[in-house]
PDB file of C-alpha atoms in Angstrom:
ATOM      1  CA  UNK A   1       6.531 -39.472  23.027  1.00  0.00           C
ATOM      2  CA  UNK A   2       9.846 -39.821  21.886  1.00  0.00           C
ATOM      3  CA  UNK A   3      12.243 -36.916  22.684  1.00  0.00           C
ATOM      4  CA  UNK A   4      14.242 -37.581  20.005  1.00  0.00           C
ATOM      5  CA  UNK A   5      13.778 -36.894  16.096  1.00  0.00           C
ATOM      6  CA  UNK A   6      14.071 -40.577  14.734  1.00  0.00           C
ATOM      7  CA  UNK A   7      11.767 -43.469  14.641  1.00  0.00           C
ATOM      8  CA  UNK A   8      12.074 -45.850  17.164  1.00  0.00           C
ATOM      9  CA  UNK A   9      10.138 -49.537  17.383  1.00  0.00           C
ATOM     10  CA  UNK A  10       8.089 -50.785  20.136  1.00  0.00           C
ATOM     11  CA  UNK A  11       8.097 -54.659  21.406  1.00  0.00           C
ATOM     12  CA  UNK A  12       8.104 -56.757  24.143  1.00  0.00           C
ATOM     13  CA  UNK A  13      11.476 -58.326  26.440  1.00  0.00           C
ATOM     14  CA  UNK A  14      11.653 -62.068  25.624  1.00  0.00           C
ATOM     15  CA  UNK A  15      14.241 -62.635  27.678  1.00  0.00           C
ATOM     16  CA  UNK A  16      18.175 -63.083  27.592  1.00  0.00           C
ATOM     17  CA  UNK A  17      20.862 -65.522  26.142  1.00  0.00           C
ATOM     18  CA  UNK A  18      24.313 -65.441  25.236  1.00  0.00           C
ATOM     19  CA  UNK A  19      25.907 -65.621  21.873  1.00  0.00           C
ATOM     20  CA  UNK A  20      29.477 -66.776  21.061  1.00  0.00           C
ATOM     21  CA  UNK A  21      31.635 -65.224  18.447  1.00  0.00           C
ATOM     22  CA  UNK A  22      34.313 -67.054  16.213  1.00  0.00           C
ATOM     23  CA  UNK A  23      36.534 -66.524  19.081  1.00  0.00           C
ATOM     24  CA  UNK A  24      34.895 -68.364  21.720  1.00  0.00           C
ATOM     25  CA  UNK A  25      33.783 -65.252  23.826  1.00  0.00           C
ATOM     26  CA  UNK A  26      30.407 -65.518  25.169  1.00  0.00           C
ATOM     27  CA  UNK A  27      28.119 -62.244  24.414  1.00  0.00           C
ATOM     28  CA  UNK A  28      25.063 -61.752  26.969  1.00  0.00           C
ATOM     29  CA  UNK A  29      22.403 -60.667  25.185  1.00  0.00           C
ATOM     30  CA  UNK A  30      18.876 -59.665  25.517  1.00  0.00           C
ATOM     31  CA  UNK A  31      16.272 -60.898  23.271  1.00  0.00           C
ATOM     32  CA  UNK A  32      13.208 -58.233  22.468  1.00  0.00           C
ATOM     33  CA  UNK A  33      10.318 -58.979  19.880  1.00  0.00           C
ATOM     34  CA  UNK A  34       9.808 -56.133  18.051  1.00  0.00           C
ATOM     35  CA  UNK A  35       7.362 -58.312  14.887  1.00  0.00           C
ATOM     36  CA  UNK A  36       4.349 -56.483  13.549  1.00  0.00           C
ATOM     37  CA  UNK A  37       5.304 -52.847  14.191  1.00  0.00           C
ATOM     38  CA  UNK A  38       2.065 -50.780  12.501  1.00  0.00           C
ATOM     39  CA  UNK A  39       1.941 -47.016  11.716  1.00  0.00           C
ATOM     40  CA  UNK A  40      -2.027 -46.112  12.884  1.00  0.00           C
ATOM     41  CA  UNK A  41      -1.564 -42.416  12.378  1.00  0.00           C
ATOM     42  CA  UNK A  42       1.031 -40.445  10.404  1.00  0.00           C
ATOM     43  CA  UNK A  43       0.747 -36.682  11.753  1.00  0.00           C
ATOM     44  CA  UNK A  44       2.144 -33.612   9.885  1.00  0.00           C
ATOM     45  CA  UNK A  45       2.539 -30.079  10.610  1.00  0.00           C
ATOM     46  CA  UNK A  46      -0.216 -28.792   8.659  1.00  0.00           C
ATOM     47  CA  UNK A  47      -3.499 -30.981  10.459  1.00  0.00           C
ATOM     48  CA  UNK A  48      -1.304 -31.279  13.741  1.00  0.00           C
ATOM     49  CA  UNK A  49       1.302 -28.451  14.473  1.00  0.00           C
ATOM     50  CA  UNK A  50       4.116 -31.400  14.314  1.00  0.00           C
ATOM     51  CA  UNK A  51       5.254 -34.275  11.912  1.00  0.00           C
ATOM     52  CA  UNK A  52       5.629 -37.546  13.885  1.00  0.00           C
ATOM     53  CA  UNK A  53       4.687 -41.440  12.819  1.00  0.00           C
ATOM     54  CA  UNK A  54       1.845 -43.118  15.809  1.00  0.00           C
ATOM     55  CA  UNK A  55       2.745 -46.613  15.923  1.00  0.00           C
ATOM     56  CA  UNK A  56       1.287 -49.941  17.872  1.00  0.00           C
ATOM     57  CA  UNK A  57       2.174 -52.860  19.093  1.00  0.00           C
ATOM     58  CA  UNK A  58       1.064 -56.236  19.527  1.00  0.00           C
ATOM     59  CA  UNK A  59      -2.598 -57.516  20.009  1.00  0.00           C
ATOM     60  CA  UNK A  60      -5.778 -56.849  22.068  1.00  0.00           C
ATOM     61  CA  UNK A  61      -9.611 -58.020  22.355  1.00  0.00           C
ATOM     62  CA  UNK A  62     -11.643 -55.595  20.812  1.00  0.00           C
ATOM     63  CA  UNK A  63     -13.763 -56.032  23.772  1.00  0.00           C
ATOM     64  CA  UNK A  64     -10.722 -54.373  25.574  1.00  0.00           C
ATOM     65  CA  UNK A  65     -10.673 -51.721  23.528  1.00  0.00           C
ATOM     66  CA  UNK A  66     -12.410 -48.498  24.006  1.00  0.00           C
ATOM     67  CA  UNK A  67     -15.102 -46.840  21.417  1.00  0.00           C
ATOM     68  CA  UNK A  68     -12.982 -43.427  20.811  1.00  0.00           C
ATOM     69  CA  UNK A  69      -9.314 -45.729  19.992  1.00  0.00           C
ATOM     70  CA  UNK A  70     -11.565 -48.474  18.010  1.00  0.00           C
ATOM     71  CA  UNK A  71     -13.134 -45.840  15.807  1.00  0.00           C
ATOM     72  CA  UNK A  72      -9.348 -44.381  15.388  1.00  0.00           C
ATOM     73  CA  UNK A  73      -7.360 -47.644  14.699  1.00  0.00           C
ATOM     74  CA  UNK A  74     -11.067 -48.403  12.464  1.00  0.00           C
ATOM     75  CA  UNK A  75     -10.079 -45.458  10.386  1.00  0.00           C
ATOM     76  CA  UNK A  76      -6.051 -46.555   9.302  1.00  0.00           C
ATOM     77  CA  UNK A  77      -7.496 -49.899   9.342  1.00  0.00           C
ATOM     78  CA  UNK A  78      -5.575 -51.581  11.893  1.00  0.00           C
ATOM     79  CA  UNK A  79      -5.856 -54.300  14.281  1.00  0.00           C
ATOM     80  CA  UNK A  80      -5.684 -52.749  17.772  1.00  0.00           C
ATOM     81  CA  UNK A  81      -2.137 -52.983  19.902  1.00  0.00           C
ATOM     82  CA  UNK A  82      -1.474 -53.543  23.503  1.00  0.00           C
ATOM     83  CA  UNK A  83       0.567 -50.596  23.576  1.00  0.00           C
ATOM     84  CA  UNK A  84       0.612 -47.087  21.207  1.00  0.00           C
ATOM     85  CA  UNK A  85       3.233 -44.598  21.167  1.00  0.00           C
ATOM     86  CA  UNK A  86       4.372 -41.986  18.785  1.00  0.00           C
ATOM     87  CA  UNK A  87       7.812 -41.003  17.561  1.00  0.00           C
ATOM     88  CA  UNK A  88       8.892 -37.321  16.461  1.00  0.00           C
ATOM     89  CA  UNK A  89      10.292 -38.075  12.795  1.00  0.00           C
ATOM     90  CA  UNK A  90      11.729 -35.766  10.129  1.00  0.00           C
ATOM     91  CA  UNK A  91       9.546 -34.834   7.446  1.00  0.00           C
ATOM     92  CA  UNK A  92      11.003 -37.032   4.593  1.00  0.00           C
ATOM     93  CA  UNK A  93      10.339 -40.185   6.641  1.00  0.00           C
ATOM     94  CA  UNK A  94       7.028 -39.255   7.366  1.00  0.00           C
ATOM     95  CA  UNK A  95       6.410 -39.048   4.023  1.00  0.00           C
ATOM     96  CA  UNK A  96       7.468 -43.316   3.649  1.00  0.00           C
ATOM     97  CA  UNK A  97       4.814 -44.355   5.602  1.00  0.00           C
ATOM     98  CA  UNK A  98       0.773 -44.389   5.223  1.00  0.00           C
ATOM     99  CA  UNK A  99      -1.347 -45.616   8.022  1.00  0.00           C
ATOM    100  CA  UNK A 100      -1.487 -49.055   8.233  1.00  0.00           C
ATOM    101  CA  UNK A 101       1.988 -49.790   6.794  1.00  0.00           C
ATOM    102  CA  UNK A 102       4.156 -52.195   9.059  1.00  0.00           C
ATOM    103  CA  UNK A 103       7.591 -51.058   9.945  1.00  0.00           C
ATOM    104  CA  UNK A 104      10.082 -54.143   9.264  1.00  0.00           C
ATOM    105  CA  UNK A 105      12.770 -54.333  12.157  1.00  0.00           C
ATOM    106  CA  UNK A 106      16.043 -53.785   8.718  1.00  0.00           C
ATOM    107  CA  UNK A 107      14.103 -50.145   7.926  1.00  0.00           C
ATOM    108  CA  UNK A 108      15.025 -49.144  11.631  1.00  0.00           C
ATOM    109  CA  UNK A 109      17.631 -50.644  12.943  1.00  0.00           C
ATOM    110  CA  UNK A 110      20.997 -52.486  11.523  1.00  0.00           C
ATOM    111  CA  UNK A 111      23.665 -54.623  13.163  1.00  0.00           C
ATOM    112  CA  UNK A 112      26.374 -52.954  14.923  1.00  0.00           C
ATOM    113  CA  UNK A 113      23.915 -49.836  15.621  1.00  0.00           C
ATOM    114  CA  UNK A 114      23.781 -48.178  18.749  1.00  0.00           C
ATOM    115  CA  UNK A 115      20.607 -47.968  20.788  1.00  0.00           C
ATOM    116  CA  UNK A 116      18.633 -46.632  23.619  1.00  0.00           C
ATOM    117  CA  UNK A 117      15.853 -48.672  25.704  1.00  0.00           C
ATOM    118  CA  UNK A 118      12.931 -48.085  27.735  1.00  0.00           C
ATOM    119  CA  UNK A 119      11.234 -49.772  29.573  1.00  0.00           C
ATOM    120  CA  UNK A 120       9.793 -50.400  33.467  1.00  0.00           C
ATOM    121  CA  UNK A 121      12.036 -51.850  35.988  1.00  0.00           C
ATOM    122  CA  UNK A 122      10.675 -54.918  38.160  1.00  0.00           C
ATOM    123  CA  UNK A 123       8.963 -53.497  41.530  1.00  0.00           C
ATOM    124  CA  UNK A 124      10.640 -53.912  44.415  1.00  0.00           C
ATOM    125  CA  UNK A 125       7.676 -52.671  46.751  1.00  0.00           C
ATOM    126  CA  UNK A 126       8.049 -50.898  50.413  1.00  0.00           C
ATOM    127  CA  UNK A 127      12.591 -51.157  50.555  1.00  0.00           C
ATOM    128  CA  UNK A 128      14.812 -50.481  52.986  1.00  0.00           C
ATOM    129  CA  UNK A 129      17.731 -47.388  53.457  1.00  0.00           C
ATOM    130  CA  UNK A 130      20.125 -50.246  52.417  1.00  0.00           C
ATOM    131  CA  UNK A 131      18.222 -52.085  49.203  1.00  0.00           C
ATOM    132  CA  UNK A 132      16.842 -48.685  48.424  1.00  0.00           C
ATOM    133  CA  UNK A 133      19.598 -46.479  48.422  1.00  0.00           C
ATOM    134  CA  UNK A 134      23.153 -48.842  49.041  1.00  0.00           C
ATOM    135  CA  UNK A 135      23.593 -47.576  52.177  1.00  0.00           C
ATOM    136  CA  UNK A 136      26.298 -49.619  54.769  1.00  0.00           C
ATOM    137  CA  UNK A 137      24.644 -51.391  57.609  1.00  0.00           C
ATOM    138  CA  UNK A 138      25.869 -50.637  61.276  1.00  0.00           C
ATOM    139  CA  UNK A 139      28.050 -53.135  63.383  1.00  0.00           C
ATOM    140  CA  UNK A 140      27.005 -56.527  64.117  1.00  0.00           C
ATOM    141  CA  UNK A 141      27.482 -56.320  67.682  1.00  0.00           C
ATOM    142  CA  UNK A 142      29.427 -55.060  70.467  1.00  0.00           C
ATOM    143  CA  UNK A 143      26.404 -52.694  72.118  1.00  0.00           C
ATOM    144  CA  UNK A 144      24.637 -52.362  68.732  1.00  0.00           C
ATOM    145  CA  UNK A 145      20.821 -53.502  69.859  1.00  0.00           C
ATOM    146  CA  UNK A 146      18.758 -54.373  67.251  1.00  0.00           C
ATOM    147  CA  UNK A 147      20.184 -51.395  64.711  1.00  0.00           C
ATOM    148  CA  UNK A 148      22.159 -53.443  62.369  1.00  0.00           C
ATOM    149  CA  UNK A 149      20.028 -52.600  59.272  1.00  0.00           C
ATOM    150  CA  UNK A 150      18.554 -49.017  60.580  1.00  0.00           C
ATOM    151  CA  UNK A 151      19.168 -45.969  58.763  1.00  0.00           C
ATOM    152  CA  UNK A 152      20.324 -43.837  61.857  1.00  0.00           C
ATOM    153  CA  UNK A 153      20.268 -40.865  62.490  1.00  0.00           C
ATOM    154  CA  UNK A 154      18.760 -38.288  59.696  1.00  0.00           C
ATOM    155  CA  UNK A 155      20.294 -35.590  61.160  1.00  0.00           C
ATOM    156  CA  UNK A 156      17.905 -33.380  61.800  1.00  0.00           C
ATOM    157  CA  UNK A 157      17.624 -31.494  65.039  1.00  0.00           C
ATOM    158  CA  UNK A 158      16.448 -27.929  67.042  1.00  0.00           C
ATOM    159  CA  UNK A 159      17.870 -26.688  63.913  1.00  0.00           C
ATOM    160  CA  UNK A 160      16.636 -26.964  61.102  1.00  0.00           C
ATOM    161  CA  UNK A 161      14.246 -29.246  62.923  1.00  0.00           C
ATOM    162  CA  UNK A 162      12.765 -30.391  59.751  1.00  0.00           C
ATOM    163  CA  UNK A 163      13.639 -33.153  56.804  1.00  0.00           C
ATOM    164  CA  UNK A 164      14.132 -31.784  53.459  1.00  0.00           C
ATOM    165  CA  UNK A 165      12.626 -33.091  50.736  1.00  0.00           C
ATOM    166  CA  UNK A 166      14.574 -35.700  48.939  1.00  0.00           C
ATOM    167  CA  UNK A 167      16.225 -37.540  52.137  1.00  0.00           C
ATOM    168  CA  UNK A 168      17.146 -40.834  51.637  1.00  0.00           C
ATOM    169  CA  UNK A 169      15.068 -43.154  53.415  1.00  0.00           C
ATOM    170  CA  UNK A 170      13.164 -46.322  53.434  1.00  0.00           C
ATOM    171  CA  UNK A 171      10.176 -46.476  50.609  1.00  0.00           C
ATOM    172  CA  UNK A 172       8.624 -47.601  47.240  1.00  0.00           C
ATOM    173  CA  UNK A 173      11.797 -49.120  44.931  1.00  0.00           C
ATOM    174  CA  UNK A 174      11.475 -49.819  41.354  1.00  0.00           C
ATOM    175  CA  UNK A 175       8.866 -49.902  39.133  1.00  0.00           C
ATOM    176  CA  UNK A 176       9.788 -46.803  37.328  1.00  0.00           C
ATOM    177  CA  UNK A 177      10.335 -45.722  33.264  1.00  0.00           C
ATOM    178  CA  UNK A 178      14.189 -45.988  33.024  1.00  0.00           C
ATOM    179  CA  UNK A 179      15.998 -45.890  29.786  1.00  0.00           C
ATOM    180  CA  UNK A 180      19.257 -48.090  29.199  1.00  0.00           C
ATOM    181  CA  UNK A 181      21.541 -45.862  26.723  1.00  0.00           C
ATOM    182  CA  UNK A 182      24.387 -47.468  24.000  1.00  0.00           C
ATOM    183  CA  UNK A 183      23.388 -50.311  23.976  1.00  0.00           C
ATOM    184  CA  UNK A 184      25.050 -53.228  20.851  1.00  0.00           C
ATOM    185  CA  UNK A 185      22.204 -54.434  18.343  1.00  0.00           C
ATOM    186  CA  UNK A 186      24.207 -57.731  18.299  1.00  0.00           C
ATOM    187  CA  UNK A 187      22.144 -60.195  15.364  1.00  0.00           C
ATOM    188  CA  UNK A 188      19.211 -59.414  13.981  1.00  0.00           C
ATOM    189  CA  UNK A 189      16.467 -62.171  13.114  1.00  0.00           C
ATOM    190  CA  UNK A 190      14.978 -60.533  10.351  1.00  0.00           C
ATOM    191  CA  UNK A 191      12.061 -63.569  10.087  1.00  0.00           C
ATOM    192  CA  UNK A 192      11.084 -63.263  13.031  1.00  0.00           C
ATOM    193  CA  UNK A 193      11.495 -60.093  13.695  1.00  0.00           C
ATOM    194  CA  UNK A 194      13.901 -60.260  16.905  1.00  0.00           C
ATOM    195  CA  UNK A 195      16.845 -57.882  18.019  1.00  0.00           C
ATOM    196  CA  UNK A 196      19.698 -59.369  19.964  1.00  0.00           C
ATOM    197  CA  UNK A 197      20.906 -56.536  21.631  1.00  0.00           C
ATOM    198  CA  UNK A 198      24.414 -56.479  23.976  1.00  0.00           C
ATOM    199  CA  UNK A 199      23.913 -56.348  27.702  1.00  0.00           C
ATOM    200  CA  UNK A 200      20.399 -55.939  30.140  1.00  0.00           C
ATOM    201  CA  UNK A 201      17.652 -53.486  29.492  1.00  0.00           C
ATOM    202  CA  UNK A 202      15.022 -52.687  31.922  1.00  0.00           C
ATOM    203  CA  UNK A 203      12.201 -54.542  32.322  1.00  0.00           C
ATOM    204  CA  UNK A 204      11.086 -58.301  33.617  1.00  0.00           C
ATOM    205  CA  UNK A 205      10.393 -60.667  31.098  1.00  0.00           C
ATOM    206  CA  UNK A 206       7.214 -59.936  28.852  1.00  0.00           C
ATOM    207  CA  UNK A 207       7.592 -56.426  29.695  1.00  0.00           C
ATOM    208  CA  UNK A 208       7.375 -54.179  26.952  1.00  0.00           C
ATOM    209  CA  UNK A 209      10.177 -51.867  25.814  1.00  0.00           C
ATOM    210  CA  UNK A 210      10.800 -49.127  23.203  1.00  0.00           C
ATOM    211  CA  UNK A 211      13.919 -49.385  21.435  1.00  0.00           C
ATOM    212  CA  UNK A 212      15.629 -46.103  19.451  1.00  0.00           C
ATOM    213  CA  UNK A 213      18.528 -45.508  17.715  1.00  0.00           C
ATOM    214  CA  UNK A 214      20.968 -43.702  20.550  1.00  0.00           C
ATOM    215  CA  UNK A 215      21.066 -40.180  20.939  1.00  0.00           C
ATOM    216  CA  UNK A 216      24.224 -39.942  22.623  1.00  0.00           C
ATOM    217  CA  UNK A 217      26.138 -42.092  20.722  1.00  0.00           C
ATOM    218  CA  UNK A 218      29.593 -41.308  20.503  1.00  0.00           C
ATOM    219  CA  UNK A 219      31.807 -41.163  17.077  1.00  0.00           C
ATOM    220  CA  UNK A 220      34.008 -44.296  16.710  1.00  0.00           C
ATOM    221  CA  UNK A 221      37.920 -42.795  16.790  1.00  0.00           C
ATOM    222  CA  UNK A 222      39.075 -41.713  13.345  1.00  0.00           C
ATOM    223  CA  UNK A 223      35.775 -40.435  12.372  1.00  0.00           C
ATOM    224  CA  UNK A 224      35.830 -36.856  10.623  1.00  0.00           C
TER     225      UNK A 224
END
């Protein structure tokens, strides 16, 4: 659920390219498909306790989907998503959307806008001290035996004669929710539904992503 009080749109990385402004600079940029947003549930505070907008995202079998979300997406009479999240709204927007409704990419987001994404970094599986954590290796020779890429030491002896919890070492990297803040919606492409946004968000390619205006933005200079 989103933490904060805005609606947000869910889609899927396509990948990245670079756009050039009337200057000649090249802008990296990182293509997400955020087409055929749906609203499958709009929840207010008298049936739920909280006002927020359920929306979905892309398309499944309905083989692959179970009895309890098929009767629920059967109900706001939508096709079921790969992917279903909600987003904590104010009460007023709430109020613009039914279930079923699609959420066009120009109701959410505009060019120029700042914006937060999340998404899952690529796995890395079983790392190292020195992938995992940027650690320096040892010296390359003169009587170092076979300890080049070795954490060392952890420093742990008689006393306390334990590791603490949290001690950088050698384990699982990546794979985790991570979410890329300020990011540049660059373009737009309102017909098909794409946002060109400024810079790398998490994620390999076909990952999905969740994309939200910025809560940390800061206020451009000269702003009362």
């Amino acid at each position: 659920m989103s933490l904060s009080n805005s609606l947000g749109l869910l889609g899927r990385k396509v990948g990245m390219m670079r756009l050039f402004t009337d200057d000649g600079d090249a802008v990296p940029v990182t293509v997400v498909d955020v087409s055929n947003n749906r609203v499958t549930q709009v929840k207010t505070q008298e049936n739920d306790g909280y006002v927020a907008l359920q929306v979905t995202f892309g398309a499944r079998k309905a083989s692959r989907v179970s009895k309890p979300q098929a009767g629920h997406l059967a109900k706001a009479g939508v096709e079921a998503g790969e992917i279903i999240q909600e987003f904590r709204v104010a009460a007023d927007t709430a109020a613009q959307y039914k279930a079923g409704a699609s959420v066009p990419v120009t109701a959410v987001f505009a060019v120029g806008q700042k914006v937060d994404v999340q998404g899952t970094t690529i796995g890395k599986g079983f790392a190292g001290t020195i992938k995992r954590h940027h650690f320096g290796s040892q010296r390359a020779s003169h009587g170092n035996s076979r300890s080049h890429n070795v954490p060392g030491s952890i420093s742990m002896a008689q006393d306390p004669g334990r590791v603490f919890p949290g001690k950088r070492m050698s384990g699982h990297l990546g794979d985790d929710t991570v979410t890329t803040q300020n990011l540049d919606v660059i373009r737009i492409d309102e017909a098909r539904q794409l946002l060109l946004i400024k810079g790398a968000v998490p994620g390999s390619k076909g990952g999905f992503v969740t994309v939200r205006p910025a809560i940390k933005a800061k206020a451009s200079k000269g702003a009362n």
